[in-house]
Amino acid sequence: MILPMLGLLAILLWVARQAVGPLIGQETRGWLVLWCRRLVRRASRSLPEDQGGSFQEDWLAELAELEERPLSALVYAIGLARAARRISAEMGLARPPHGYPSLARLFDLSAAAAYLLLLAPAILAVAIAVKVDAPGPILARRRRLGLHGRPFEILTFRTHRGIEGDGLPPTRLPRPTRVGFLLTRLSLDQIPSLFNVLRGELALIGPPPQVPDLRGESLAVRPGVICWSTLREWGGADIDESEARRRDCARGACNDLRLMISLFLFTLRGGGPR
Amino acid sequence: MPQRLTRQTLRLLGVLVADPCHEWYGLELMERAGLSSGTIYPLLHRLEHDGWLASTREDVDPSRAGRPRRRLYRLTALGQTAASDALAGRPRAGGPSPDLSAGVIA
């Protein structure tokens, strides 16, 4: 019963494609080209006035060469958004005018909120465990430097006895609590940093936040909970230190997506924090 | 002038050095070096800014040709020596030495 129906459907589709296909093909091609030109204009608009016009002419000219191959033209035009972002970054413009940072922020915010909701019972349990196990506050606050060197307090579950505010290497090593030891092993102590993400001090993915006394130059990207350097330490990324550092400081959705995919695959393979 | 020599930069330099007197369209360089538009234009911009490349608009009349004028890129003398140095792995005076462990031209 199904088979002949599928066959009929296939025949109908084929007929439709033969009849309407060339017509649509032509139309679509035209629209695609117009769309590409629009993308080019949008990309060059994000560059400074005098330069933007020159880039626009250059890129439209190149696009004209690609109009015979609409798919290549599309890939070309889409890539130009990235080109414009990087060029304006090189020109030293303070922030890129379009979307990605706010999109990333939206993503971080929603993901952090979702995680917190999901983990709420676990968070409660851990909080009780920490409180019961050793006297002292549930959360440890440490001073860190975030975006553009702005200081903030990163929140983690308290895992040691007698640690004070600021996270500088203490002279006398505080002893870990029993619960604290478990939390560190399972990496659960980092969970409260999701609150920092909600507050905008941290992102989900980014370079590690800087310790105040040891800082180098201030961060141009929001520091994150997960970064390539961490993944590399866990053995999930086959790159060396300088490459990890470079990727950490690179902004861009592709970079972050790559990290998420690597992290996901790594977790599937049974990897985890060491 | 320190130049960040990524694997992609080296690929592009390889293409340029192979035919130093030729004037290239951006598209040609894209295809020969195997780089995307998002990569090549920032690169070309940086190389031009540092004096390794010179660019000109092609000498056509837009209304006659039916399209805007395209930009042509050419290696400068400085660019030629700098690029050959970079590809050979020699550290430039006053600049960082390139990390060639990433591999050179395709």
GROMACS .gro file of C-alpha atoms in nm:
model
  380
    1MET     CA    1   0.000   0.000   0.000
    2ILE     CA    2   0.271   0.247   0.104
    3LEU     CA    3   0.501   0.164  -0.182
    4PRO     CA    4   0.277   0.262  -0.471
    5MET     CA    5   0.181   0.579  -0.288
    6LEU     CA    6   0.544   0.671  -0.245
    7GLY     CA    7   0.598   0.594  -0.610
    8LEU     CA    8   0.314   0.824  -0.705
    9LEU     CA    9   0.452   1.097  -0.486
   10ALA     CA   10   0.792   1.059  -0.645
   11ILE     CA   11   0.643   1.086  -0.993
   12LEU     CA   12   0.445   1.396  -0.900
   13LEU     CA   13   0.753   1.561  -0.751
   14TRP     CA   14   0.953   1.482  -1.059
   15VAL     CA   15   0.689   1.629  -1.287
   16ALA     CA   16   0.667   1.938  -1.070
   17ARG     CA   17   1.040   1.979  -1.075
   18GLN     CA   18   1.059   1.943  -1.451
   19ALA     CA   19   0.781   2.190  -1.510
   20VAL     CA   20   0.849   2.448  -1.248
   21GLY     CA   21   1.215   2.382  -1.172
   22PRO     CA   22   1.386   2.589  -1.440
   23LEU     CA   23   1.154   2.879  -1.371
   24ILE     CA   24   1.220   2.871  -0.998
   25GLY     CA   25   1.585   2.809  -1.059
   26GLN     CA   26   1.612   3.127  -1.255
   27GLU     CA   27   1.414   3.326  -1.003
   28THR     CA   28   1.602   3.186  -0.709
   29ARG     CA   29   1.930   3.262  -0.874
   30GLY     CA   30   1.829   3.623  -0.921
   31TRP     CA   31   1.712   3.653  -0.563
   32LEU     CA   32   2.023   3.487  -0.436
   33VAL     CA   33   2.239   3.739  -0.614
   34LEU     CA   34   2.037   4.027  -0.477
   35TRP     CA   35   2.059   3.879  -0.133
   36CYS     CA   36   2.437   3.846  -0.162
   37ARG     CA   37   2.466   4.209  -0.262
   38ARG     CA   38   2.262   4.299   0.040
   39LEU     CA   39   2.494   4.098   0.263
   40VAL     CA   40   2.795   4.272   0.113
   41ARG     CA   41   2.643   4.612   0.174
   42ARG     CA   42   2.558   4.522   0.529
   43ALA     CA   43   2.909   4.397   0.596
   44SER     CA   44   3.080   4.703   0.455
   45ARG     CA   45   2.842   4.932   0.637
   46SER     CA   46   2.992   4.821   0.965
   47LEU     CA   47   3.328   4.962   0.861
   48PRO     CA   48   3.411   5.330   0.913
   49GLU     CA   49   3.257   5.579   0.671
   50ASP     CA   50   3.540   5.657   0.437
   51GLN     CA   51   3.679   5.304   0.430
   52GLY     CA   52   3.344   5.133   0.417
   53GLY     CA   53   3.255   5.278   0.081
   54SER     CA   54   3.578   5.160  -0.070
   55PHE     CA   55   3.535   4.810   0.070
   56GLN     CA   56   3.181   4.799  -0.057
   57GLU     CA   57   3.286   4.878  -0.410
   58ASP     CA   58   3.569   4.626  -0.399
   59TRP     CA   59   3.352   4.351  -0.265
   60LEU     CA   60   3.059   4.417  -0.495
   61ALA     CA   61   3.301   4.410  -0.784
   62GLU     CA   62   3.434   4.072  -0.678
   63LEU     CA   63   3.082   3.950  -0.622
   64ALA     CA   64   2.997   4.041  -0.980
   65GLU     CA   65   3.251   3.782  -1.089
   66LEU     CA   66   3.081   3.517  -0.883
   67GLU     CA   67   2.729   3.575  -1.003
   68GLU     CA   68   2.746   3.279  -1.235
   69ARG     CA   69   2.796   3.058  -0.932
   70PRO     CA   70   2.533   3.163  -0.685
   71LEU     CA   71   2.634   2.922  -0.410
   72SER     CA   72   2.993   3.041  -0.415
   73ALA     CA   73   2.861   3.394  -0.416
   74LEU     CA   74   2.656   3.318  -0.107
   75VAL     CA   75   2.950   3.168   0.077
   76TYR     CA   76   3.159   3.466  -0.027
   77ALA     CA   77   2.905   3.720   0.092
   78ILE     CA   78   2.850   3.545   0.422
   79GLY     CA   79   3.223   3.533   0.485
   80LEU     CA   80   3.244   3.908   0.437
   81ALA     CA   81   3.060   3.971   0.761
   82ARG     CA   82   3.348   3.803   0.936
   83ALA     CA   83   3.598   3.996   0.727
   84ALA     CA   84   3.437   4.326   0.818
   85ARG     CA   85   3.440   4.236   1.187
   86ARG     CA   86   3.805   4.144   1.183
   87ILE     CA   87   3.905   4.446   0.979
   88SER     CA   88   3.728   4.682   1.213
   89ALA     CA   89   3.892   4.502   1.504
   90GLU     CA   90   4.229   4.557   1.342
   91MET     CA   91   4.149   4.920   1.291
   92GLY     CA   92   4.100   4.933   1.663
   93LEU     CA   93   3.733   5.015   1.672
   94ALA     CA   94   3.616   4.969   2.025
   95ARG     CA   95   3.332   4.727   1.967
   96PRO     CA   96   3.185   4.558   1.662
   97PRO     CA   97   2.860   4.728   1.571
   98HIS     CA   98   2.649   4.422   1.507
   99GLY     CA   99   2.504   4.139   1.698
  100TYR     CA  100   2.751   3.877   1.798
  101PRO     CA  101   2.844   3.992   2.152
  102SER     CA  102   2.484   4.050   2.249
  103LEU     CA  103   2.386   3.720   2.090
  104ALA     CA  104   2.654   3.545   2.290
  105ARG     CA  105   2.534   3.719   2.602
  106LEU     CA  106   2.179   3.608   2.537
  107PHE     CA  107   2.296   3.254   2.489
  108ASP     CA  108   2.508   3.260   2.804
  109LEU     CA  109   2.223   3.406   3.004
  110SER     CA  110   1.966   3.152   2.890
  111ALA     CA  111   2.202   2.858   2.921
  112ALA     CA  112   2.312   2.963   3.271
  113ALA     CA  113   1.954   3.016   3.381
  114ALA     CA  114   1.855   2.677   3.241
  115TYR     CA  115   2.144   2.505   3.414
  116LEU     CA  116   2.063   2.669   3.744
  117LEU     CA  117   1.700   2.564   3.722
  118LEU     CA  118   1.799   2.212   3.630
  119LEU     CA  119   2.058   2.186   3.901
  120ALA     CA  120   1.856   2.363   4.171
  121PRO     CA  121   1.796   2.052   4.381
  122ALA     CA  122   2.161   1.952   4.348
  123ILE     CA  123   2.271   2.302   4.443
  124LEU     CA  124   2.052   2.289   4.750
  125ALA     CA  125   2.193   1.951   4.849
  126VAL     CA  126   2.551   2.063   4.803
  127ALA     CA  127   2.488   2.384   4.995
  128ILE     CA  128   2.352   2.188   5.289
  129ALA     CA  129   2.643   1.946   5.272
  130VAL     CA  130   2.898   2.226   5.275
  131LYS     CA  131   2.731   2.398   5.565
  132VAL     CA  132   2.698   2.086   5.770
  133ASP     CA  133   3.046   1.956   5.706
  134ALA     CA  134   3.252   2.245   5.834
  135PRO     CA  135   3.174   2.577   6.001
  136GLY     CA  136   3.186   2.875   5.775
  137PRO     CA  137   3.010   3.032   5.480
  138ILE     CA  138   2.865   2.820   5.202
  139LEU     CA  139   3.015   3.021   4.919
  140ALA     CA  140   3.374   3.131   4.874
  141ARG     CA  141   3.423   3.464   4.705
  142ARG     CA  142   3.747   3.533   4.530
  143ARG     CA  143   3.862   3.849   4.362
  144ARG     CA  144   3.920   3.814   3.996
  145LEU     CA  145   3.960   4.046   3.702
  146GLY     CA  146   3.717   4.019   3.417
  147LEU     CA  147   3.641   4.204   3.098
  148HIS     CA  148   3.869   4.504   3.051
  149GLY     CA  149   4.024   4.443   3.388
  150ARG     CA  150   3.708   4.509   3.582
  151PRO     CA  151   3.725   4.335   3.920
  152PHE     CA  152   3.450   4.104   4.036
  153GLU     CA  153   3.400   3.828   4.289
  154ILE     CA  154   3.379   3.481   4.152
  155LEU     CA  155   3.159   3.248   4.351
  156THR     CA  156   3.237   2.888   4.427
  157PHE     CA  157   3.132   2.647   4.694
  158ARG     CA  158   3.370   2.665   4.985
  159THR     CA  159   3.607   2.371   4.970
  160HIS     CA  160   3.873   2.461   5.223
  161ARG     CA  161   3.886   2.561   5.584
  162GLY     CA  162   3.999   2.906   5.669
  163ILE     CA  163   4.023   3.062   5.326
  164GLU     CA  164   3.958   3.433   5.321
  165GLY     CA  165   3.835   3.661   5.047
  166ASP     CA  166   4.083   3.695   4.776
  167GLY     CA  167   4.223   3.380   4.626
  168LEU     CA  168   4.588   3.476   4.626
  169PRO     CA  169   4.805   3.176   4.692
  170PRO     CA  170   4.787   3.154   5.071
  171THR     CA  171   5.105   3.124   5.272
  172ARG     CA  172   4.977   2.845   5.489
  173LEU     CA  173   4.788   2.588   5.289
  174PRO     CA  174   4.433   2.568   5.417
  175ARG     CA  175   4.305   2.217   5.456
  176PRO     CA  176   4.028   2.097   5.230
  177THR     CA  177   3.709   1.984   5.392
  178ARG     CA  178   3.576   1.635   5.323
  179VAL     CA  179   3.288   1.765   5.122
  180GLY     CA  180   3.521   2.012   4.959
  181PHE     CA  181   3.748   1.734   4.839
  182LEU     CA  182   3.457   1.555   4.676
  183LEU     CA  183   3.332   1.872   4.517
  184THR     CA  184   3.669   1.947   4.366
  185ARG     CA  185   3.705   1.599   4.228
  186LEU     CA  186   3.366   1.615   4.063
  187SER     CA  187   3.418   1.977   3.964
  188LEU     CA  188   3.091   2.066   4.134
  189ASP     CA  189   3.248   2.351   4.325
  190GLN     CA  190   3.239   2.569   4.015
  191ILE     CA  191   2.863   2.561   3.988
  192PRO     CA  192   2.798   2.890   4.171
  193SER     CA  193   3.000   3.067   3.904
  194LEU     CA  194   2.685   3.034   3.695
  195PHE     CA  195   2.557   3.321   3.909
  196ASN     CA  196   2.848   3.525   3.782
  197VAL     CA  197   2.734   3.442   3.433
  198LEU     CA  198   2.388   3.572   3.515
  199ARG     CA  199   2.543   3.891   3.646
  200GLY     CA  200   2.737   3.935   3.326
  201GLU     CA  201   3.079   3.910   3.486
  202LEU     CA  202   3.152   3.573   3.332
  203ALA     CA  203   3.063   3.405   3.007
  204LEU     CA  204   3.019   3.035   2.960
  205ILE     CA  205   3.311   3.010   2.723
  206GLY     CA  206   3.614   3.227   2.749
  207PRO     CA  207   3.965   3.261   2.885
  208PRO     CA  208   4.011   3.203   3.256
  209PRO     CA  209   3.956   3.516   3.467
  210GLN     CA  210   4.276   3.679   3.583
  211VAL     CA  211   4.409   3.672   3.936
  212PRO     CA  212   4.465   4.034   4.045
  213ASP     CA  213   4.829   4.022   4.136
  214LEU     CA  214   4.940   3.804   3.850
  215ARG     CA  215   4.765   3.977   3.566
  216GLY     CA  216   4.904   4.045   3.225
  217GLU     CA  217   4.720   4.277   2.991
  218SER     CA  218   4.352   4.317   3.056
  219LEU     CA  219   4.106   4.088   2.886
  220ALA     CA  220   3.932   4.201   2.572
  221VAL     CA  221   3.691   3.910   2.596
  222ARG     CA  222   3.466   3.818   2.886
  223PRO     CA  223   3.633   3.541   3.087
  224GLY     CA  224   3.449   3.214   3.092
  225VAL     CA  225   3.372   2.909   3.292
  226ILE     CA  226   3.516   2.679   3.029
  227CYS     CA  227   3.808   2.759   2.808
  228TRP     CA  228   4.039   2.582   2.569
  229SER     CA  229   4.317   2.584   2.826
  230THR     CA  230   4.101   2.392   3.071
  231LEU     CA  231   3.989   2.147   2.806
  232ARG     CA  232   4.348   2.098   2.710
  233GLU     CA  233   4.444   2.020   3.069
  234TRP     CA  234   4.175   1.758   3.084
  235GLY     CA  235   4.318   1.602   2.774
  236GLY     CA  236   4.027   1.680   2.550
  237ALA     CA  237   4.203   1.900   2.299
  238ASP     CA  238   4.510   1.813   2.103
  239ILE     CA  239   4.665   2.158   2.093
  240ASP     CA  240   4.959   2.316   2.266
  241GLU     CA  241   4.955   2.589   2.526
  242SER     CA  242   5.009   2.891   2.306
  243GLU     CA  243   4.741   2.777   2.063
  244ALA     CA  244   4.504   2.726   2.355
  245ARG     CA  245   4.575   3.072   2.480
  246ARG     CA  246   4.525   3.219   2.135
  247ARG     CA  247   4.193   3.046   2.092
  248ASP     CA  248   4.082   3.157   2.434
  249CYS     CA  249   4.131   3.520   2.349
  250ALA     CA  250   3.976   3.495   2.004
  251ARG     CA  251   3.619   3.601   1.997
  252GLY     CA  252   3.367   3.463   1.760
  253ALA     CA  253   3.083   3.218   1.748
  254CYS     CA  254   3.275   2.964   1.544
  255ASN     CA  255   3.549   2.943   1.800
  256ASP     CA  256   3.303   2.892   2.086
  257LEU     CA  257   3.102   2.641   1.889
  258ARG     CA  258   3.416   2.446   1.820
  259LEU     CA  259   3.494   2.437   2.189
  260MET     CA  260   3.144   2.321   2.272
  261ILE     CA  261   3.159   2.047   2.014
  262SER     CA  262   3.502   1.933   2.136
  263LEU     CA  263   3.377   1.938   2.493
  264PHE     CA  264   3.069   1.742   2.400
  265LEU     CA  265   3.265   1.478   2.211
  266PHE     CA  266   3.513   1.458   2.494
  267THR     CA  267   3.238   1.399   2.746
  268LEU     CA  268   3.085   1.134   2.525
  269ARG     CA  269   3.416   0.955   2.514
  270GLY     CA  270   3.401   0.940   2.889
  271GLY     CA  271   3.636   1.225   2.956
  272GLY     CA  272   3.599   1.460   3.244
  273PRO     CA  273   3.786   1.698   3.466
  274ARG     CA  274   4.109   1.563   3.603
  275MET     CA  275   5.683   4.571   1.192
  276PRO     CA  276   5.588   4.250   1.364
  277GLN     CA  277   5.359   4.041   1.153
  278ARG     CA  278   5.146   3.767   1.300
  279LEU     CA  279   5.242   3.472   1.085
  280THR     CA  280   4.963   3.222   1.097
  281ARG     CA  281   4.944   2.918   0.876
  282GLN     CA  282   4.695   3.104   0.659
  283THR     CA  283   4.918   3.408   0.626
  284LEU     CA  284   5.200   3.183   0.516
  285ARG     CA  285   4.978   3.018   0.255
  286LEU     CA  286   4.888   3.355   0.113
  287LEU     CA  287   5.249   3.470   0.117
  288GLY     CA  288   5.346   3.154  -0.066
  289VAL     CA  289   5.104   3.231  -0.346
  290LEU     CA  290   5.222   3.592  -0.368
  291VAL     CA  291   5.590   3.508  -0.369
  292ALA     CA  292   5.548   3.244  -0.638
  293ASP     CA  293   5.465   3.517  -0.889
  294PRO     CA  294   5.597   3.839  -0.736
  295CYS     CA  295   5.528   4.081  -1.019
  296HIS     CA  296   5.176   3.970  -1.087
  297GLU     CA  297   4.880   4.181  -0.988
  298TRP     CA  298   4.614   3.975  -0.820
  299TYR     CA  299   4.242   4.010  -0.774
  300GLY     CA  300   4.119   3.930  -0.427
  301LEU     CA  301   3.917   3.639  -0.563
  302GLU     CA  302   4.219   3.487  -0.732
  303LEU     CA  303   4.415   3.496  -0.411
  304MET     CA  304   4.122   3.346  -0.227
  305GLU     CA  305   4.104   3.054  -0.461
  306ARG     CA  306   4.474   2.995  -0.494
  307ALA     CA  307   4.551   3.018  -0.126
  308GLY     CA  308   4.240   2.824  -0.037
  309LEU     CA  309   4.116   3.082   0.209
  310SER     CA  310   3.765   3.208   0.273
  311SER     CA  311   3.653   3.566   0.216
  312GLY     CA  312   3.632   3.615   0.592
  313THR     CA  313   4.000   3.530   0.622
  314ILE     CA  314   4.155   3.684   0.315
  315TYR     CA  315   4.033   4.040   0.330
  316PRO     CA  316   4.153   4.111   0.683
  317LEU     CA  317   4.483   3.954   0.582
  318LEU     CA  318   4.517   4.165   0.270
  319HIS     CA  319   4.421   4.472   0.468
  320ARG     CA  320   4.685   4.404   0.729
  321LEU     CA  321   4.955   4.331   0.472
  322GLU     CA  322   4.873   4.649   0.288
  323HIS     CA  323   4.872   4.846   0.610
  324ASP     CA  324   5.218   4.713   0.690
  325GLY     CA  325   5.348   4.800   0.346
  326TRP     CA  326   5.393   4.447   0.218
  327LEU     CA  327   5.123   4.491  -0.046
  328ALA     CA  328   5.015   4.775  -0.266
  329SER     CA  329   4.670   4.787  -0.412
  330THR     CA  330   4.517   4.975  -0.700
  331ARG     CA  331   4.178   4.993  -0.858
  332GLU     CA  332   4.169   4.839  -1.199
  333ASP     CA  333   4.166   5.071  -1.495
  334VAL     CA  334   3.819   5.006  -1.637
  335ASP     CA  335   3.521   5.225  -1.680
  336PRO     CA  336   3.245   5.088  -1.457
  337SER     CA  337   2.962   5.189  -1.688
  338ARG     CA  338   3.135   5.032  -1.985
  339ALA     CA  339   3.234   4.713  -1.809
  340GLY     CA  340   2.896   4.677  -1.641
  341ARG     CA  341   3.047   4.620  -1.300
  342PRO     CA  342   3.235   4.821  -1.038
  343ARG     CA  343   3.613   4.835  -1.054
  344ARG     CA  344   3.795   4.555  -0.881
  345ARG     CA  345   4.096   4.593  -0.662
  346LEU     CA  346   4.433   4.454  -0.765
  347TYR     CA  347   4.704   4.361  -0.516
  348ARG     CA  348   5.076   4.349  -0.578
  349LEU     CA  349   5.372   4.264  -0.359
  350THR     CA  350   5.594   4.563  -0.281
  351ALA     CA  351   5.971   4.534  -0.266
  352LEU     CA  352   5.950   4.532   0.111
  353GLY     CA  353   5.679   4.273   0.091
  354GLN     CA  354   5.883   4.055  -0.136
  355THR     CA  355   6.181   4.038   0.095
  356ALA     CA  356   5.968   4.015   0.405
  357ALA     CA  357   5.755   3.738   0.261
  358SER     CA  358   6.054   3.536   0.142
  359ASP     CA  359   6.210   3.578   0.485
  360ALA     CA  360   5.893   3.469   0.653
  361LEU     CA  361   5.858   3.165   0.432
  362ALA     CA  362   6.220   3.069   0.480
  363GLY     CA  363   6.172   3.090   0.853
  364ARG     CA  364   6.435   3.350   0.908
  365PRO     CA  365   6.358   3.585   1.200
  366ARG     CA  366   6.320   3.942   1.079
  367ALA     CA  367   6.512   4.218   1.246
  368GLY     CA  368   6.290   4.358   1.516
  369GLY     CA  369   6.012   4.112   1.460
  370PRO     CA  370   5.914   3.781   1.614
  371SER     CA  371   6.022   3.466   1.435
  372PRO     CA  372   5.736   3.280   1.273
  373ASP     CA  373   5.608   2.954   1.412
  374LEU     CA  374   5.663   2.723   1.117
  375SER     CA  375   5.574   2.411   1.303
  376ALA     CA  376   5.228   2.470   1.163
  377GLY     CA  377   5.354   2.384   0.816
  378VAL     CA  378   5.415   2.607   0.518
  379ILE     CA  379   5.262   2.628   0.173
  380ALA     CA  380   5.026   2.359   0.055
   0.00000   0.00000   0.00000
